[in-house]
Amino acid sequence: MSTVRAIRGAVQAEANTAEAIDAATKELLTEMLSANTLTAEDFISVIFTVSPDLNAAFPASTARELGFTDVPLICAVEIGVPGSLERTIRIMAHVESGLKKSEINHIYLGGAKVLRRDIAQ
C-alpha cells in the first residue's frame, strides 16, 4: 500500500551557471529516484530551494526535462544565514511510496554532505 512520504536532499552546484545548476539538479533527482525506487509519476510535489548566490537557472526547469511534467514544482531562495554552504540546491519532495519512513533514502551529495553527515551518501 502506498502512502505519502517526504524525501529531502541537497547538492552543491559547481558554479552559478545554468549548466552547473542543471547538472547538479539532474544528479540529485536521478539519485533520489534510484535510491527510493521511484519514477516521476510517484511524485506529488517538489519544493526546490537554492542558496542566495544561485540565480542563473530554475532547478524546476531541469526537473521538467526529466519527466516531471505533471508534478507541481516551485523554486524559492533559502535563508541567507552567514557562513552557510554556498551554491546549494535543496529539495523537499512529497511522493507516493510503499516504503516505511525509516526506509526512505534522503540524498545529500558532494559538498552538501556536510549538511547531514548522519545520512549523507
C-alpha positions as a printed Julia matrix, in Angstrom:
121×3 Matrix{Float64}:
  0.0    0.0     0.0
  1.33   3.42   -0.94
  1.31   6.36    1.39
  2.62   9.93    1.25
  6.28  10.28    2.2
  8.65  13.25    2.19
 12.16  12.94    0.81
 14.88  15.51    1.45
 18.06  16.07   -0.46
 20.74  18.58   -1.33
 23.64  19.05   -3.69
 26.2   21.77   -4.29
 26.45  23.23   -7.79
 29.92  23.82   -9.2
 29.12  27.42  -10.16
 26.3   29.91  -10.61
 25.68  28.97  -14.23
 22.65  27.44  -15.89
 24.77  24.43  -16.89
 26.06  23.81  -13.36
 22.63  24.19  -11.77
 21.16  21.86  -14.4
 23.87  19.22  -13.85
 23.58  19.32  -10.06
 19.79  19.14  -10.15
 19.86  16.18  -12.55
 22.37  14.36  -10.36
 20.29  14.9    -7.22
 16.92  13.98   -8.73
 18.33  10.92  -10.51
 19.85   9.66   -7.27
 16.61  10.32   -5.35
 14.65   8.33   -7.93
 17.1    5.44   -7.96
 17.7    5.2    -4.2
 13.97   5.12   -3.46
 12.82   3.05   -6.46
 10.61   5.86   -7.76
  9.56   7.34  -11.07
  8.39  10.89  -11.77
  4.82   9.5   -11.66
  5.24   8.8    -7.92
  5.92  12.46   -7.08
  3.11  14.6    -5.69
  5.04  17.88   -5.48
  8.59  19.2    -5.22
  9.89  22.29   -3.46
 13.33  23.43   -4.57
 15.33  26.0    -2.65
 18.62  27.49   -3.71
 21.17  29.43   -1.7
 21.01  33.19   -2.39
 24.1   33.01   -4.62
 22.39  30.78   -7.22
 20.24  32.72   -9.67
 21.32  31.57  -13.14
 18.54  28.99  -13.6
 15.47  27.39  -12.05
 16.02  23.81  -10.81
 12.35  23.13  -11.63
 13.13  23.57  -15.34
 15.59  20.68  -15.11
 13.01  18.53  -13.34
 10.57  19.08  -16.2
 13.25  17.85  -18.62
 13.49  14.67  -16.52
  9.78  13.93  -16.9
  8.27  15.89  -14.0
  5.76  17.49  -16.37
  2.6   16.75  -14.35
  4.17  17.42  -10.94
  3.68  20.78   -9.21
  7.14  22.32   -8.79
  8.23  25.54   -7.11
 11.57  27.25   -6.5
 12.47  29.58   -3.64
 15.55  31.16   -2.12
 16.92  29.61    1.07
 17.56  31.85    4.08
 20.96  33.54    3.65
 22.47  32.57    7.0
 26.05  33.92    7.27
 28.56  31.11    6.78
 26.05  28.69    5.29
 27.01  26.39    2.42
 27.27  28.22   -0.89
 25.79  27.17   -4.25
 23.38  24.72   -2.62
 20.24  23.26   -4.18
 17.85  21.66   -1.7
 14.78  19.54   -2.37
 11.74  18.61   -0.32
  9.73  16.12   -2.36
  6.39  14.59   -1.49
  5.89  11.16   -3.02
  3.59   8.17   -3.01
  5.6    5.19   -1.85
  5.24   1.79   -0.25
  8.41   2.44    1.78
  8.26   2.98    5.53
  9.59   6.3     6.84
 12.7    4.5     8.07
 13.3    3.06    4.57
 13.28   6.42    2.74
 16.71   7.39    1.45
 17.36  11.1     1.85
 20.1   12.15   -0.57
 22.97  14.54    0.22
 25.66  14.66   -2.45
 29.06  16.28   -2.96
 29.71  19.34   -0.84
 26.18  19.14    0.58
 27.11  16.02    2.56
 28.18  18.34    5.38
 24.53  19.36    5.86
 23.54  15.89    7.05
 26.63  13.85    7.9
 24.36  11.37    9.68
 22.66  10.27    6.44
 24.86  11.55    3.58
 25.8    9.11    0.83
